Coordinates of C-alpha atoms in Angstrom, one line a residue:
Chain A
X290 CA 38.6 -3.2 43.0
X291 CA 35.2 -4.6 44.1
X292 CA 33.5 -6.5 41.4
X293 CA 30.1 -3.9 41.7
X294 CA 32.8 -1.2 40.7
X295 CA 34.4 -3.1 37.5
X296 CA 30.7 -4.2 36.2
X297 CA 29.8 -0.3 37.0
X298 CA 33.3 1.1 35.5
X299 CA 32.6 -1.3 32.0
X300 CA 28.7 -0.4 31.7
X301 CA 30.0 3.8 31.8
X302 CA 32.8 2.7 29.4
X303 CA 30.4 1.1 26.9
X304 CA 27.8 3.7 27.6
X305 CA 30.3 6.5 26.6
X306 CA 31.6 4.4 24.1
X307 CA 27.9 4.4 22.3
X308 CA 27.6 8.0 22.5
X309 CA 30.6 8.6 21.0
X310 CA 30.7 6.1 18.0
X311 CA 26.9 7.6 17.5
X312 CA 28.0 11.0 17.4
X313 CA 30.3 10.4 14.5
X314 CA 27.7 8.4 12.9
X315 CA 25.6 11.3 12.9
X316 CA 28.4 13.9 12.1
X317 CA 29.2 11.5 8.8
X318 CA 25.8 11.0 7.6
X319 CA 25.8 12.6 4.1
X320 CA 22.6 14.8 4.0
X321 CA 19.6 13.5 2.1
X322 CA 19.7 13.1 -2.2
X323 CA 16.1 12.5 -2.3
X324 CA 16.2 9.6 -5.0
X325 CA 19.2 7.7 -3.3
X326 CA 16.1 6.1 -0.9
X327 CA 14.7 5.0 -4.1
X328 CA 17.0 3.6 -6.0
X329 CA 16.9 0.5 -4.1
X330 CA 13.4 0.0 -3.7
X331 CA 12.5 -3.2 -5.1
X332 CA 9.8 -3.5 -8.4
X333 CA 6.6 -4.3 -6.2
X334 CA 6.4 -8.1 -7.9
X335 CA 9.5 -8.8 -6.2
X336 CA 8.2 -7.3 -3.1
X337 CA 4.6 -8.9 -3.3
X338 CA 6.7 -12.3 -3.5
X339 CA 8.6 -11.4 -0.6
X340 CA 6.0 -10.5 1.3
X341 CA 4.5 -14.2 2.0
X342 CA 1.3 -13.7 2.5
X343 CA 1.0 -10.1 3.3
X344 CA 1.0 -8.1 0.5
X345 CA -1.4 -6.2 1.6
X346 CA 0.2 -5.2 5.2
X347 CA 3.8 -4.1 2.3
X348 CA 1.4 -1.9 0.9
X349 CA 0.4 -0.3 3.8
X350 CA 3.9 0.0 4.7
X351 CA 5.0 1.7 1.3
X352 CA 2.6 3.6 1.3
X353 CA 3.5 5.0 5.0
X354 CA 6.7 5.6 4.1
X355 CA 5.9 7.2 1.1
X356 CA 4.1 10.0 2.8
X357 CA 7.3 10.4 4.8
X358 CA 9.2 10.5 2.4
X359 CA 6.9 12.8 0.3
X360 CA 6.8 14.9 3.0
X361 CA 9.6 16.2 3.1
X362 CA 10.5 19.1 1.4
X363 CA 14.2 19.9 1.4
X364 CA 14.5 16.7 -0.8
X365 CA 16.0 17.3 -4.4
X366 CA 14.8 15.0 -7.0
X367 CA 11.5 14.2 -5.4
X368 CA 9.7 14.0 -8.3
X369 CA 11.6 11.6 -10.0
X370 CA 10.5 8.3 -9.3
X371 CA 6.7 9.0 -7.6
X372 CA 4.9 7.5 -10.4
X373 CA 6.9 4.2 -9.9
X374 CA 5.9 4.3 -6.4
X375 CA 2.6 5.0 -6.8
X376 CA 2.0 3.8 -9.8
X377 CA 4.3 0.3 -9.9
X378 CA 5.0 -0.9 -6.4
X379 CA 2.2 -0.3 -4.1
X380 CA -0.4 -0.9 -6.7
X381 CA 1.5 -4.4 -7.8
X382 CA 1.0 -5.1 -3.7
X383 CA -2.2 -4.1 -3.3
X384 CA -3.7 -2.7 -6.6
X385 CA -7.2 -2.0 -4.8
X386 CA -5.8 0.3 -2.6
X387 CA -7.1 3.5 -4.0
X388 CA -5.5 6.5 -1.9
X389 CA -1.9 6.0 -3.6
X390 CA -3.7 6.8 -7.0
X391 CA -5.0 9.8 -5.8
X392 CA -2.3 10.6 -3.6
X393 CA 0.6 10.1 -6.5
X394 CA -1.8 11.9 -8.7
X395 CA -1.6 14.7 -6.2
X396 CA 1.6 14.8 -5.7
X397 CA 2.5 14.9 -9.5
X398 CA -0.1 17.7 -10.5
X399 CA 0.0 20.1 -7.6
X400 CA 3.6 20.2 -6.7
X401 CA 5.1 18.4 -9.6
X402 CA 3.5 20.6 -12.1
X403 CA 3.4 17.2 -14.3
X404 CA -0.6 17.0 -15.6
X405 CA -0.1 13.9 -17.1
X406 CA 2.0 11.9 -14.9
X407 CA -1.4 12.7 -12.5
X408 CA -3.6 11.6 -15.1
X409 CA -1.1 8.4 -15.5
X410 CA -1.8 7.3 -12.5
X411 CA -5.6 8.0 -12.1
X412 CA -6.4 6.3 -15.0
X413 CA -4.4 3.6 -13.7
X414 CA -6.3 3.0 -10.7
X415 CA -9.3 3.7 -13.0
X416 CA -8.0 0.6 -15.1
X417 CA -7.4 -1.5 -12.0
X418 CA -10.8 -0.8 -10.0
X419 CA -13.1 0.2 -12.9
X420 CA -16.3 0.4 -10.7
X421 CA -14.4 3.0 -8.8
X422 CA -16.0 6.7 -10.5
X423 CA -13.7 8.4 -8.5
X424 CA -10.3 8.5 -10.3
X425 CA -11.9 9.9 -13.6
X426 CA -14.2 12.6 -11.0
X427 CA -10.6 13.5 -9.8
X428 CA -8.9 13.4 -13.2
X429 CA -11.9 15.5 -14.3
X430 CA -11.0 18.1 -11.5
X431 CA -6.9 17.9 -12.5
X432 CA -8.0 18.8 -16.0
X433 CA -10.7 21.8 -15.1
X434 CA -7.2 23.2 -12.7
X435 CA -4.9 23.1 -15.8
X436 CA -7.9 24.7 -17.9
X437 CA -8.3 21.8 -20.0
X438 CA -12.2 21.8 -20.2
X439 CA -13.1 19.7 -22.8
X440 CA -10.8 17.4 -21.0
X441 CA -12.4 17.6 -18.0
X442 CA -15.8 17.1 -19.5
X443 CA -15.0 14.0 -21.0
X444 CA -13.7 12.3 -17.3
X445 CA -16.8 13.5 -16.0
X446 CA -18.5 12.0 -18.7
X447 CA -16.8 8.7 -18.0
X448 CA -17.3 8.7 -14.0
X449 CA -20.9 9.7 -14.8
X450 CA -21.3 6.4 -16.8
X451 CA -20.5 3.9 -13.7
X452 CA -23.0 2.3 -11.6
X453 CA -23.5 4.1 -8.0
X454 CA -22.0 7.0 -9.4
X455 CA -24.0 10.2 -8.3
X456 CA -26.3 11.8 -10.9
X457 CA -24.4 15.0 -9.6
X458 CA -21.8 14.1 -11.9
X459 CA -23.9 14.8 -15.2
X460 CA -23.7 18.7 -14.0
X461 CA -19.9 18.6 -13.8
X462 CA -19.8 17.3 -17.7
X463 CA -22.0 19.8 -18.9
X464 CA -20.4 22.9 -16.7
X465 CA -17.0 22.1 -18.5
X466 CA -18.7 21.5 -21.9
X467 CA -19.7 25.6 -21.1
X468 CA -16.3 26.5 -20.1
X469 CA -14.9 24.9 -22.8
X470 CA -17.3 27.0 -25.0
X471 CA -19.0 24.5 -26.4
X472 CA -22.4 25.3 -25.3
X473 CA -24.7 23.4 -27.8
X474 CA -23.1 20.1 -26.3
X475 CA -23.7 22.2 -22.2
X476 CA -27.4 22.7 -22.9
X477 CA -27.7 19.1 -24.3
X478 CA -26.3 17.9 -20.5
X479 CA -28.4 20.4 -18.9
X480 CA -31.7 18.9 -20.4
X481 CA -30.1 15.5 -19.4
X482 CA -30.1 16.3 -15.8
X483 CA -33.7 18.5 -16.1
X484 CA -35.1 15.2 -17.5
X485 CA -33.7 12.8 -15.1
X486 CA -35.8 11.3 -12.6
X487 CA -33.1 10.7 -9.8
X488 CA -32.8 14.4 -9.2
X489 CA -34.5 16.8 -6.6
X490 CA -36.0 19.8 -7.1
X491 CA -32.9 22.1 -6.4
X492 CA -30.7 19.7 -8.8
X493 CA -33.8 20.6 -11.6
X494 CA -34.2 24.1 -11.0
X495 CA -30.2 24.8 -11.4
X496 CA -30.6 22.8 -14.4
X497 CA -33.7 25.0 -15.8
X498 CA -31.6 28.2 -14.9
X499 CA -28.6 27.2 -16.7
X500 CA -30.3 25.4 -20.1
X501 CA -32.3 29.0 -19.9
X502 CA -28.8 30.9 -19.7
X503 CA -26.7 28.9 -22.2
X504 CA -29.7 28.9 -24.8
X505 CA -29.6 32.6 -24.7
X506 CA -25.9 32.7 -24.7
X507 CA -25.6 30.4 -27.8
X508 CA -28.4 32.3 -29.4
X509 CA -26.8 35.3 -29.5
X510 CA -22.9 33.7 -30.3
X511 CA -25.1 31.9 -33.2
X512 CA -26.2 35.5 -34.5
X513 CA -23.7 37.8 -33.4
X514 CA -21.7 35.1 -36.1
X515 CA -24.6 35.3 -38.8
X516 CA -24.7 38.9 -38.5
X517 CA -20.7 39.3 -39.0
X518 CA -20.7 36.7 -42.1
X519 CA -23.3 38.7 -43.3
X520 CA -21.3 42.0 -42.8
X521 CA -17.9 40.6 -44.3
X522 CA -20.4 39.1 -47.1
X523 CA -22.4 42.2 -48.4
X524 CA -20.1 45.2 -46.7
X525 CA -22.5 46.2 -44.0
X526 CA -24.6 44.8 -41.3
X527 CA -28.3 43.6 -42.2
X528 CA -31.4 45.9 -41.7
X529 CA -33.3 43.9 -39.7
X530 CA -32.6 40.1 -38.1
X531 CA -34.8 38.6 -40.7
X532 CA -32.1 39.4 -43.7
X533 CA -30.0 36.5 -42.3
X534 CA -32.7 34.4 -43.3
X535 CA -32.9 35.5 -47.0
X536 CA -29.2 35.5 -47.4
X537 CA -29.5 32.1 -46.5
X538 CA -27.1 32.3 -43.5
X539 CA -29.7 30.7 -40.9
X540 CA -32.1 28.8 -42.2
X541 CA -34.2 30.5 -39.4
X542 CA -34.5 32.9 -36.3
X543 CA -34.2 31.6 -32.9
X544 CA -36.4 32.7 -30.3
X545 CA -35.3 33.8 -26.5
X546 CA -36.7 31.3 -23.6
X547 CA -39.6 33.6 -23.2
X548 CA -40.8 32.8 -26.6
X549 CA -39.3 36.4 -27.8
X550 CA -37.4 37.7 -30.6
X551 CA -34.0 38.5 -29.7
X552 CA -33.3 42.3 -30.0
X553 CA -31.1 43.7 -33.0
X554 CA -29.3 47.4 -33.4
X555 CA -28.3 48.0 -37.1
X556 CA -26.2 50.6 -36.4
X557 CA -23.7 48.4 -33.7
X558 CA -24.8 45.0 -35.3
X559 CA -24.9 43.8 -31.3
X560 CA -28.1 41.4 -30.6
X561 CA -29.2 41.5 -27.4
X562 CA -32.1 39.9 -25.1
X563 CA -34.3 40.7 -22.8
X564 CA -33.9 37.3 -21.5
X565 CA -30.4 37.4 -21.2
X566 CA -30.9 41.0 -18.9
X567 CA -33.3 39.3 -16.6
X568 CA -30.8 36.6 -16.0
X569 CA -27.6 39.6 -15.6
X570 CA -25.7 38.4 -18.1
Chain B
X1469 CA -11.1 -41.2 20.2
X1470 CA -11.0 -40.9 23.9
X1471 CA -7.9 -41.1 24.2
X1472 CA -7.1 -38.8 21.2
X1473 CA -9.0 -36.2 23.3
X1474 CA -7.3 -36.9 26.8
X1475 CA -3.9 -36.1 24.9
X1476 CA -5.2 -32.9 23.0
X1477 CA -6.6 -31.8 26.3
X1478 CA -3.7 -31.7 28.3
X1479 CA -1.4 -30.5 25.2
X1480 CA -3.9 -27.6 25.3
X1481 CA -3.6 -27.5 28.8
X1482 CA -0.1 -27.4 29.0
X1483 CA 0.8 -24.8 26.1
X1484 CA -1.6 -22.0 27.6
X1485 CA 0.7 -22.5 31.0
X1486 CA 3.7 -21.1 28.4
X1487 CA 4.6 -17.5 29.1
X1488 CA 5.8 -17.6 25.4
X1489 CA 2.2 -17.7 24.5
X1490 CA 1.0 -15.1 26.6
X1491 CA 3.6 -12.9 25.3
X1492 CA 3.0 -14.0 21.6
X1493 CA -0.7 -13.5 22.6
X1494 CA -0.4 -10.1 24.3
X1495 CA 1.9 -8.5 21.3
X1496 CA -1.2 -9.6 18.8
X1497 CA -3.4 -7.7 20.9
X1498 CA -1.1 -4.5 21.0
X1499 CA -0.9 -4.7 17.4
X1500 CA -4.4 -5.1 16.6
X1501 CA -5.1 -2.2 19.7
X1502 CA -2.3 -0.1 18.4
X1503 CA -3.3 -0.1 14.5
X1504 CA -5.5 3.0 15.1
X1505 CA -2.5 4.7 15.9
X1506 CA -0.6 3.3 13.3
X1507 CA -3.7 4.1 10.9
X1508 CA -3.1 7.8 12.0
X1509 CA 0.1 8.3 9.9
X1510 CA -2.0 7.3 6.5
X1511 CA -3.8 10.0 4.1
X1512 CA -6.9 8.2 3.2
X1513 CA -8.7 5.0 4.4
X1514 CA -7.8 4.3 8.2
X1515 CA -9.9 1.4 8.1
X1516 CA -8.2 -0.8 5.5
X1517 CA -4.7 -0.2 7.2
X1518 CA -6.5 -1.2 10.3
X1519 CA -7.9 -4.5 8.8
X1520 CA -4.6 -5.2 7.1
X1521 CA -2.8 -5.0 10.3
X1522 CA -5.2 -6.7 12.5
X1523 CA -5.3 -9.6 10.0
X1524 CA -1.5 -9.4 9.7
X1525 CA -1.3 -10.2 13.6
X1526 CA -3.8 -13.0 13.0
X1527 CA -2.0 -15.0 10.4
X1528 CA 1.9 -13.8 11.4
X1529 CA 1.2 -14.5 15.5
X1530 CA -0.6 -17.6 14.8
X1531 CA 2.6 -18.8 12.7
X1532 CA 4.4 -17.8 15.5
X1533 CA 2.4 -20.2 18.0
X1534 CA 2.2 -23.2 15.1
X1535 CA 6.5 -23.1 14.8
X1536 CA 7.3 -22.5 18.6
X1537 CA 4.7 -24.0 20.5
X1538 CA 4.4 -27.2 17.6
X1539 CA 8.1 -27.5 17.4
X1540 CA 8.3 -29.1 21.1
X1541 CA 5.5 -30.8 21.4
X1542 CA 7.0 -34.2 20.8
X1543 CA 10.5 -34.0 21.2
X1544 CA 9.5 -32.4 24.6
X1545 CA 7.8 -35.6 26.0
X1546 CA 10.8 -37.7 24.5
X1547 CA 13.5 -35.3 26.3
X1548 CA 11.8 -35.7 29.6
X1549 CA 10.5 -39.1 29.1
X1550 CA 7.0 -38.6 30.0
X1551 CA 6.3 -40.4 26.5
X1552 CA 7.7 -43.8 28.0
X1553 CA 4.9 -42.7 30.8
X1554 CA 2.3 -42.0 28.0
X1555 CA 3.0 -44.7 25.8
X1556 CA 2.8 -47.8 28.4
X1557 CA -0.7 -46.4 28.9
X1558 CA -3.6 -47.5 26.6
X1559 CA -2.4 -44.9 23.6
X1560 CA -1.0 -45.6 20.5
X1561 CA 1.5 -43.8 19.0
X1562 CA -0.1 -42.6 16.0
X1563 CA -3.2 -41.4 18.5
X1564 CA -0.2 -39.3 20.6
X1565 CA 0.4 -37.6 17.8
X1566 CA -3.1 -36.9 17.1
X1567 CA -3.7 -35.9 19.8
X1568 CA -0.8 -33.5 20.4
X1569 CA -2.0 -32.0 16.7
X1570 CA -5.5 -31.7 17.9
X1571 CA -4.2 -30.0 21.8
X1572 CA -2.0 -27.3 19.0
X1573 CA -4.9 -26.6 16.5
X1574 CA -6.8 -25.9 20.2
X1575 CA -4.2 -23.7 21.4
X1576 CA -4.5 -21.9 17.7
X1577 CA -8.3 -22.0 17.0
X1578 CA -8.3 -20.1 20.4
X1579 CA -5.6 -17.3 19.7
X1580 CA -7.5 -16.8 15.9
X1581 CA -11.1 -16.9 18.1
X1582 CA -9.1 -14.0 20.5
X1583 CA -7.1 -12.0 18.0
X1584 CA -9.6 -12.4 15.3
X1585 CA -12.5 -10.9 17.5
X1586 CA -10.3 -8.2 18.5
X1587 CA -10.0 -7.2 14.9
X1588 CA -13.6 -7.7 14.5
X1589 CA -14.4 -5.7 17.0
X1590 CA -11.5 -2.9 16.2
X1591 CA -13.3 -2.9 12.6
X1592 CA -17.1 -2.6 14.4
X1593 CA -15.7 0.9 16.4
X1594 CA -15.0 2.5 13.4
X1595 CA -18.8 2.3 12.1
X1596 CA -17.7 -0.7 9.5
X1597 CA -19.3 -3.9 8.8
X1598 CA -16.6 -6.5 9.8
X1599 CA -18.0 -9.4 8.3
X1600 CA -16.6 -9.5 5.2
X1601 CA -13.5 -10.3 7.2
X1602 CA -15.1 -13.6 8.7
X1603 CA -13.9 -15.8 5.7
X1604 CA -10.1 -14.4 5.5
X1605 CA -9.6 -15.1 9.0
X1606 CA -11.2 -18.4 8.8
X1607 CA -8.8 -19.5 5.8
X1608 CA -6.2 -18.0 8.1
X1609 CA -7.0 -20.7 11.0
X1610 CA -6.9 -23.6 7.9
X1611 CA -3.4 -22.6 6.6
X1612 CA -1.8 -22.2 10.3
X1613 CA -3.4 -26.0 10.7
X1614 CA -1.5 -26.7 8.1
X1615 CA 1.9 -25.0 9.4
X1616 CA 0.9 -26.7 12.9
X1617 CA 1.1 -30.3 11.0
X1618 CA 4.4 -29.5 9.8
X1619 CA 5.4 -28.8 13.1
X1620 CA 4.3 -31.8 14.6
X1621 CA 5.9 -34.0 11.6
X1622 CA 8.9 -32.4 12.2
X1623 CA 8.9 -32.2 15.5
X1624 CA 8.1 -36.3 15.7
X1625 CA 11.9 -36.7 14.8
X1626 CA 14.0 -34.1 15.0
X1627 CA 14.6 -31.5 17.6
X1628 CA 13.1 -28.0 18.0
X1629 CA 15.5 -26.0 16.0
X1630 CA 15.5 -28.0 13.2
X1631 CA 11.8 -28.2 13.5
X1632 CA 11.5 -25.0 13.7
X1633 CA 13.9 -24.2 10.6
X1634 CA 12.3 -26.7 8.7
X1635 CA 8.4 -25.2 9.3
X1636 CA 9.4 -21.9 8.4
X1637 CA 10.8 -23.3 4.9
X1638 CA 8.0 -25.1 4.2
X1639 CA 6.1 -21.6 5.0
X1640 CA 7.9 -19.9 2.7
X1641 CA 7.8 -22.6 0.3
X1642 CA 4.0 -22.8 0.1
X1643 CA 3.6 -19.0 -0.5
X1644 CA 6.1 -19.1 -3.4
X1645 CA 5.2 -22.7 -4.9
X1646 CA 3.3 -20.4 -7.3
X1647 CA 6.4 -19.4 -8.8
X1648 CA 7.0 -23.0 -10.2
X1649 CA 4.6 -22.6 -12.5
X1650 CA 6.4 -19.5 -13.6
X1651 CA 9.6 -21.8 -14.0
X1652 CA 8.2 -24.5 -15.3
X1653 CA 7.7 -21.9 -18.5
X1654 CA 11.5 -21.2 -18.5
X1655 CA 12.8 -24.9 -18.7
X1656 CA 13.7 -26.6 -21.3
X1657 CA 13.5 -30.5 -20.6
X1658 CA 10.4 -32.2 -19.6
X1659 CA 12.1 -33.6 -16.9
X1660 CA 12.5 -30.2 -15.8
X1661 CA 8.9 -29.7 -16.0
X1662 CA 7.3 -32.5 -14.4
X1663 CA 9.8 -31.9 -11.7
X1664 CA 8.3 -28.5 -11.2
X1665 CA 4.8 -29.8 -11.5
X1666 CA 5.7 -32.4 -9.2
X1667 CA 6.7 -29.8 -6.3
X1668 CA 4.0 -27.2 -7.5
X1669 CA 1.7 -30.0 -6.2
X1670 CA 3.4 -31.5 -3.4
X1671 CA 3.9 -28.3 -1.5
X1672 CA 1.2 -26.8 0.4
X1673 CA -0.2 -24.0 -2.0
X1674 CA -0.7 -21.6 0.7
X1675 CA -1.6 -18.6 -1.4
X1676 CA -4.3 -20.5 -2.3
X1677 CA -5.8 -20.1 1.3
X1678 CA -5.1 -16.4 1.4
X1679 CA -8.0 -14.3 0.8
X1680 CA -6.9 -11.1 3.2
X1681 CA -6.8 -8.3 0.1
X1682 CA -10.2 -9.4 -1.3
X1683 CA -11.7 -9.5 2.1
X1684 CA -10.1 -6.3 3.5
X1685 CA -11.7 -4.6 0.0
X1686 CA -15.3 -6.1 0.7
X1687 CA -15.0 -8.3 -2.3
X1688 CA -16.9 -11.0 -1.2
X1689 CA -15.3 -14.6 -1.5
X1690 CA -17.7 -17.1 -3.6
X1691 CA -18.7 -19.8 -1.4
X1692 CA -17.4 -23.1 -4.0
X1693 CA -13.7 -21.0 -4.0
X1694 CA -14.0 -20.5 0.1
X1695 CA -15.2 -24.2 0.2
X1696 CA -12.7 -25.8 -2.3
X1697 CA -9.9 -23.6 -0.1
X1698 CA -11.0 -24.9 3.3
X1699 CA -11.1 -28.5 2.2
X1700 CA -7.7 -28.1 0.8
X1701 CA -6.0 -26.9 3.5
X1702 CA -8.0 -29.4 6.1
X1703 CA -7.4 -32.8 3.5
X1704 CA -3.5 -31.5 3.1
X1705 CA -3.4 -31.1 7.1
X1706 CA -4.7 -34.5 7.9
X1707 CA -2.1 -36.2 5.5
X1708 CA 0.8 -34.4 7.0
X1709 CA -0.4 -35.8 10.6
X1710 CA -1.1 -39.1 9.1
X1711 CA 2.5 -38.8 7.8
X1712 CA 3.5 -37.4 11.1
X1713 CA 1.5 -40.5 12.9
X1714 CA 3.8 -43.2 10.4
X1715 CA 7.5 -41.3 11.3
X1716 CA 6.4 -41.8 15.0
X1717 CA 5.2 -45.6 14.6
X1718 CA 8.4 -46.3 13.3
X1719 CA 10.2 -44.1 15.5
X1720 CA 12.9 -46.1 17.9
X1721 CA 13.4 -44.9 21.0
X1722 CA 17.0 -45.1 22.6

């Protein structure tokens, strides 16, 4: 046998050889557990030390296998340890880098259905880059999805409060303080942003609009109240708007935007304003 | 001084005829090239995985060319013999070694010129200001002079692979020696402690010269810190070679 033919023989033995030794690899790989990946990633202070000098470059590399791994949907368990990857490892590497926050936060709120987990880690990149408006503009939004308004208004409120921030911001606090009902506190926002000299003239007429619209809205909750206390007080409704006053219910009548009394049926007890029909509510 | 600069000349002359440097050279440039790519796979800011890689290459290639082209520089001449050659001309030992430090930081200050512009210029194409990376990669040229010494004291009396073992160790040692402050918390003797203090400032501090996360954030470096890190790393260079210059004086040759 020519030497050409044993070296050609023992390179299609070993090439077989590979195949087959692959193929059982792949035929024993257990399928995925989702957390058994995790379970040996290491703390990231560990990893930062590891790392000699390139903790930065770890947490890009976390981070890219986090998506991976996050990606993948068939995985049981995925929810398990994603704020200790997001919110432990890669920040410990590199706890500027602000897309895991968000990312984690995502992950958590959206697919996890875990609200605070999401807010967890968005206040914790808050904590670590405090100039960074932001995580509290997206916590702001997590909290207006899960209905939280109040909530909301008060993250807005905080990424409103750092430098650079945009003014925009101040619009956002006062459109959940009106979701959350609390329209007094709305209206006091809107006149913030009506007032403010950093907005245009679009920014001031949506604010003129909406301080109009709330006022008339919390006029009329304000004596739609007065004229039920008044009812449950004396057994029926009051004559004329006036009679709130005297009872000493309000200690006086509001007037509509326009400068107008607001309109009152004694026989319904509804209030109603013109002001309020001009603007279609 | 002339002859410091004959030597460092044709050291510099010689290393960029290695392939090993072209290939070192050429795999920096793929990686700084290829992080757009890589920056593809990322949700979010492209840019920062783009200047973490780019300054990756700078700092992990250049510690490639410190170990393997420093590692040889020396015991190279002695295996051939050309040092017998060198040294019967008017050279002194300690201004070899100079010299062969001087050719290496050369061979370096040219790969971090190369794969540092790259980066630069990588950063520029994607419509950011690249200059706050200007100081990191500087800092990264002072710490690999300070690998490179190592090198050359090692490689003034041992051979390559030991040379090269031993440069890598003290590589990893000066990016944990911050940990011996953390030990020197847990012991209990003071023996213990002054021994830690000892080697907490023996060892090069090399995380003291790293500056790539603040400069890949924009967070700009204040000049005293950048200034105070620069000096370090130059003064702790200059006493490894002068260290490097005393092994070789009393080095016999068989």
């Amino acid at each position: 046998m020519s030497g050409a033919l044993r070296a050609g023989l023992l390179l299609a033995t070993a090439v077989l050889g590979t195949g087959l030794a692959r193929a059982r690899l792949v035929a024993l790989d257990a399928p995925s557990s989702g957390s058994k990946d995790l379970l040996y990633l290491p703390n990231g202070k560990y990893l930062r030390a590891a790392s000699l000098g390139q903790a930065p470059l770890a947490a890009d590399l976390v981070y890219f296998w986090a998506i991976q791994f996050y990606s993948d949907y068939g995985r049981a368990d995925r929810f398990r340890f994603t704020e200790h990857v997001f919110g432990s490892v890669i920040p410990e590497l590199d706890p500027r880098f602000i897309d895991p926050y968000w990312l984690g936060a995502l992950i958590l709120t959206t697919e996890g259905g875990d609200l605070e987990g999401g807010l967890r880690l968005l206040d914790l990149g808050a904590e670590k880059n405090p100039r960074e408006w932001v995580f509290p503009f997206l916590a702001g939004w997590e909290c207006d999805h899960a209905k939280e308004y109040d909530r909301a208004a008060a993250y807005f409120d905080r990424a409103a409060r750092i430098p650079d921030a945009p003014a925009a911001l101040v619009r956002l606090v006062a459109g959940m303080r009106a979701r959350g009902g609390n329209l007094r506190e709305a209206i006091a926002k809107w006149e913030e942003v009506l007032t403010d000299p950093r907005g245009d003239d679009a920014s001031h007429a949506i604010a003129e609009r909406q301080v109009r619209t709330l006022t008339v809205r919390a006029d009329l909750q304000d004596l739609e109240a007065a004229v039920l206390t008044f009812r449950e007080r004396r057994g029926a409704p009051p004559r004329r708007l006036d009679e709130l006053v005297h009872a000493g219910i309000l200690t006086r009548l509001p007037l509509d935007p326009d400068g107008k009394p607001y309109r009152y049926d004694p026989r319904t007890g509804a209030v109603t304003s013109d002001a309020s029909r001009v603007l279609g509510s | 001084m002339r002859a410091i600069a004959a030597v460092a000349l044709n050291t510099f002359r010689e290393a960029i005829r290695d392939r090993v440097l072209y290939l070192i050279l050429a795999v920096a440039l793929a990686v700084v090239g290829g992080s757009r790519f890589v920056a593809m796979l990322t949700v979010g800011s492209e840019v920062k995985i783009v200047k973490d890689l780019g300054l990756a290459a700078v700092s992990i290639f250049g510690l490639l060319i410190a170990v393997f082209v420093g590692v040889s520089l020396v015991s190279k001449e002695i295996e051939r013999r050309t040092v017998f050659t060198l040294l019967a001309q008017p050279v002194a030992r300690w201004q070899f070694i100079a010299g062969k430090y001087a050719g290496l930081l050369l061979v370096l200050a040219a790969n971090v010129v190369l794969v540092g512009g790259a980066v630069l210029a990588a950063v520029a194409l994607m419509g950011e200001s690249p200059l706050a990376l200007v100081p990191a990669i500087v800092l990264i040229l002072v710490e690999l002079s300070v690998v490179a010494a190592f090198s050359v004291l090692f490689s003034s009396f041992t051979n390559p692979i030991l040379a090269a073992v031993g440069t890598v160790a003290v590589y990893v040692a000066g990016h944990l020696s911050w940990s011996f402050d953390l030990l020197r918390k847990r012991v209990a003797t003071a023996a213990a402690r002054t021994l830690c203090d000892v080697l907490h400032a023996v060892l090069p501090n090399l995380d003291r010269l790293d500056v790539k996360a603040d400069a890949v954030h924009g967070v700009a470096i204040p000049a005293g810190t950048f200034a105070a890190a620069a000096a370090y790393g130059a003064f702790y260079a200059i006493a490894v070679v002068v260290l490097a210059c005393i092994v070789f004086e009393r080095r016999e040759f068989a």
